[in-house]
Amino acid sequence: MASMASRTNPLLTSLPQFLTWRSLGFRTVCMGRLGFATQSQLDADPPAAVAGTKVLETAREEFEIGSRLITLETGKIARFANGAVVLGMDETKVLSTVAAAKGDAVRDFLPLTVEYQEKQFARGVIPSTYMRREGAPRERELLCGRLIDRPIRPLFPPGFYHEVQVMANVLSSDGKQDPDVMAANATSAALMLSDIPWGGPIGVIRIGRISGQFIVNPTIDELSLSNLNLVYACTRDKTLMIDVQAREISEKDLAAGLRLAHPEAVKYLEPQIRLAAKAGKCKKEYKLSMVSDRTLEKVRNLAEAPIEAVFTDPSYGKFERGEALDKITQDVRRALEEECDEESLKVLPKAVDTVRKKIVRKRIINEGFRVDGRRLDEVRPLYCEAGSFPILHGSSIFNRGDTQVLCTVTLGAPGDAQRLESVVGPPTKRFMLHYSFPPFSINEVGKRVGLNRREVGHGTLAEKALLAVLPPEDDFPYTVRINSEVMASDGSTSMATVCGGSMALMDAGIPLHEHVAGVSVGLVSEIDPSTGTIKDYRILTDILGLEDHLGDMDFKIAGTRKGVTAIQLDIKPAGIPLDIICECLEPALKGRLQILDHMEREINAPHTQDDRNSPRLATLKFSNDGLRRLIGPLGVLKRKIEEETGARMSVSDGTLTIVAKNQAVMEKVLEKVDFIVGREIEIGGIYKGVVTSVKEYGAFVEFNGGQQGLLHISELSHEPVSRVSDVVSVGQQVSLMCIGQDVRGNIKLSRKATLPRPGSDTNDVVEGSVPSVVKEEPNIWASVEEVSDGQENQNSTSEELSGSKYEMSGVNPSTSSIPTILIRSAAECDEEEKSAALSPNPKRTSNPVGASKSEGKSKTSSPQGDSQFSDSIIFPMKNVKKSKNVLENGEKESHSTLRSQDGDGNKYDFASLLRTSDDLSDKMDEVKGPISAKKMKIGTKVTAKVYQIRTHGLVLDLGGGLRGMYRFETNGRRDFGLGDELQVECSSFSSKGIAVVSLVDDQ
């Protein structure tokens, strides 16, 4: 009304209080009707409402296991769930909830669903997916769900077929504890709080072993050092589930670990019972689907005799036996339909299965014979074949009875490793085993959709078993993937995968130090009805699929001759005594040894990778600039090489890793990499290049990642060449050998050195090869600073020859790194060469790598004398070897081979004198050896070796790094060979201080 009045007449809003309707005791229009209002009605306006504080009734239990404080809490979150518990250990918190469907259960199995989820918020990370949210369950989440499912399923009462869903979520993780075991214990506590009938509680514990000492509840860091990862679940007196990953631990040590784990796991039980007493619900009466005694007796009378006849006939195969049993079931169904027994027809499959189970178990316990006629400890016939598909990296076929598995191995680059996004554990996984169980393996029709929990579980078990024998990553950097394709299934396909995978790994050439085999052990027991304890039992080795279904447990054990590498125990009754479990280890070892004998007869050592179909891996080290050139803008060039060759390349800081499926692909990739990035240029190395320009005196070639080299006309062919264009043209790709470097830093290339010599049918020189003489201590070339003279200098080499170091598996390694050396000119060797205009301009002396310009000038302009003699001419030769091919082809055949020519047609002769850059220091005047520059005088006699053979004389090695010149005499001896020893006498010195010698006698 006030707002309405203000719009009609503003004066009404300024009336004094005593003139208002309310002060005079009148009701307003908004009060409902006109009239006088009482005092209580005038005071009826309530104060503003304030929200109250809700009190959450919580229950909490704290206890300590293995020096870890553990808390169980309920009532704060997920209050509507049938049961909800948060279990905490340090800063890791896991929530587990359970719920059961309402209504009657019309089925003959327990539809228990366990979903475990690790969302990235638990570790403070936003998912890296495109939608930035979690997607389908990952492998680890499926495995953790199985880890929770396996121990709780046997404790639901028989006939309880209501749908039950367990959801476990990691709320926070500090990265120290694995949440899987915590989720299993939280699930047990949640079931205890709910109204769902369940025979718990259970305790789940993890045991590690470091340096022979067992550790309870180890951290993630401790597990990385442990040779045992044991997860054990139990009730107060019986074992429910075992999951083991180990590094060849002995059966004795494993049994000790199991006996330690049981009392530690029992410590979880009392806190759960106390928590259920505080906040638990009363158990609800659910309808159980049970087979009545009358129905069971009627079906037994109709089916027992024919079923027993089928099971006692060992000639039946898997499918023949199944068809005979199905026929018996149909006969019983017709008999019940004639009697109109609807109650028995509803539970007929369950009743027939119960009769089968009793017949098989009774025969095994009483007679010691199994369905297929084998003894209890007998392994089925075996068939092993390695290398089934030679073109693959590795392959094998393994048969045990009717179970058949095909395993293949594929090797990849380190970058192919699987990326993991779990809240704990490593970020990548380089060894993967993928298990596939197609419907045709059991002659059924089915659809392949997504990840299957069973396939993931079986594949992970086999992966754990084989991981223990793989070489360390430093020794074997490949990423390895095994595909296990089940071709036929009649029990224990996961253990067949272990055997086939081990053979396939050896067939691929992976250096396993031991074969791994696996076998599945079963149990048939007889229960005392009055006490519920086992009064008799039999242990079965290598169980069939039917024995797995009708028996009490499936105990899968894999390992080598030295010990166990993986274990998985699944049971059907509500627990088995630990003593029986430990007793099963001995027959499993005997069966495993029999299988290993057959596998080793087929393949007992890794195959060598000498065939060209074997995969190749190369690790090359480059500078980051070189890698940037290889990758190209946004990785375009790298992807192009991968698409063209089919190889995989991964780049890290200074390292390029290449994986090719065979040697041919590897050679193609290396050729492209060498052309783009280049590698260490060495004398005698073979390279492929492209002709960029053709001159009268030769051709310039681009090779080795953009380097420029000179192919002189004399090096084109063994035959005389009149014109360069007759042999090569611009854009032509040619294979060349590096034979040296001239005075101006141009790299000298030779085409004829790669061609067959006249009279020879073959040429053993291939690209990238170095003669054996050079491979031990190869010459590694560094760049020479370019000195411009205005003549074709744009084609001279000015870039530093970036080095690469090959570390390859299956590929011949290239050169090893030695101190960088520099080729220097020994101009003006003697006065005769000066007069013949064969000496180069002394101003064209190149600076050493890393030397300053001032240093180069000072050495060039220094006066002649002892200092110049020792600094520029005579120096020690260290770690230098030259290819024999280069010496013979480049220096012995003709004088023209030793000459270079510039753009003006001036000819230059040179001696390839080498000196290490390490010697370009203050210690250059120090000459080691029996002779030195200071000791060398006219008349000094020494024993010298022929170092080079020139047109007008010899270059001699005088010892101690000294070089001397001997000029041929007219009508004198000229039949010298490289390495010949001569007795010489110093007769004079050249203008550059080179000792000119003469022969002591006519040798």
mmCIF file of N, CA and C in Angstrom, residues 22 57 94 252 315 363 526 661 698 746:
data_model
loop_
_atom_site.group_PDB
_atom_site.id
_atom_site.type_symbol
_atom_site.label_atom_id
_atom_site.label_comp_id
_atom_site.label_asym_id
_atom_site.label_seq_id
_atom_site.Cartn_x
_atom_site.Cartn_y
_atom_site.Cartn_z
ATOM 1 N N ARG A 22 -2.669 1.868 11.361
ATOM 2 C CA ARG A 22 -2.248 0.876 12.348
ATOM 3 C C ARG A 22 -2.223 1.494 13.749
ATOM 4 N N GLU A 57 25.719 -36.953 12.698
ATOM 5 C CA GLU A 57 26.128 -37.982 13.654
ATOM 6 C C GLU A 57 27.115 -38.918 12.959
ATOM 7 N N VAL A 94 39.672 -42.779 0.979
ATOM 8 C CA VAL A 94 38.896 -43.542 0.003
ATOM 9 C C VAL A 94 37.486 -43.722 0.539
ATOM 10 N N LYS A 252 59.370 -71.242 -0.577
ATOM 11 C CA LYS A 252 59.528 -71.179 0.873
ATOM 12 C C LYS A 252 59.346 -69.753 1.387
ATOM 13 N N SER A 315 37.075 -90.597 -23.230
ATOM 14 C CA SER A 315 37.160 -90.375 -24.668
ATOM 15 C C SER A 315 36.404 -89.124 -25.102
ATOM 16 N N ARG A 363 33.934 -88.590 -7.517
ATOM 17 C CA ARG A 363 34.851 -89.476 -8.237
ATOM 18 C C ARG A 363 36.301 -89.071 -7.999
ATOM 19 N N GLU A 526 35.750 -81.956 0.516
ATOM 20 C CA GLU A 526 34.525 -82.534 1.085
ATOM 21 C C GLU A 526 34.296 -81.885 2.448
ATOM 22 N N LYS A 661 61.091 -51.298 -38.520
ATOM 23 C CA LYS A 661 60.664 -52.696 -38.446
ATOM 24 C C LYS A 661 61.672 -53.649 -39.063
ATOM 25 N N GLY A 698 85.375 -29.320 -61.634
ATOM 26 C CA GLY A 698 84.705 -30.275 -60.769
ATOM 27 C C GLY A 698 83.281 -29.860 -60.473
ATOM 28 N N ASN A 746 87.621 -26.529 -47.966
ATOM 29 C CA ASN A 746 86.680 -27.310 -48.756
ATOM 30 C C ASN A 746 86.887 -28.790 -48.501
#
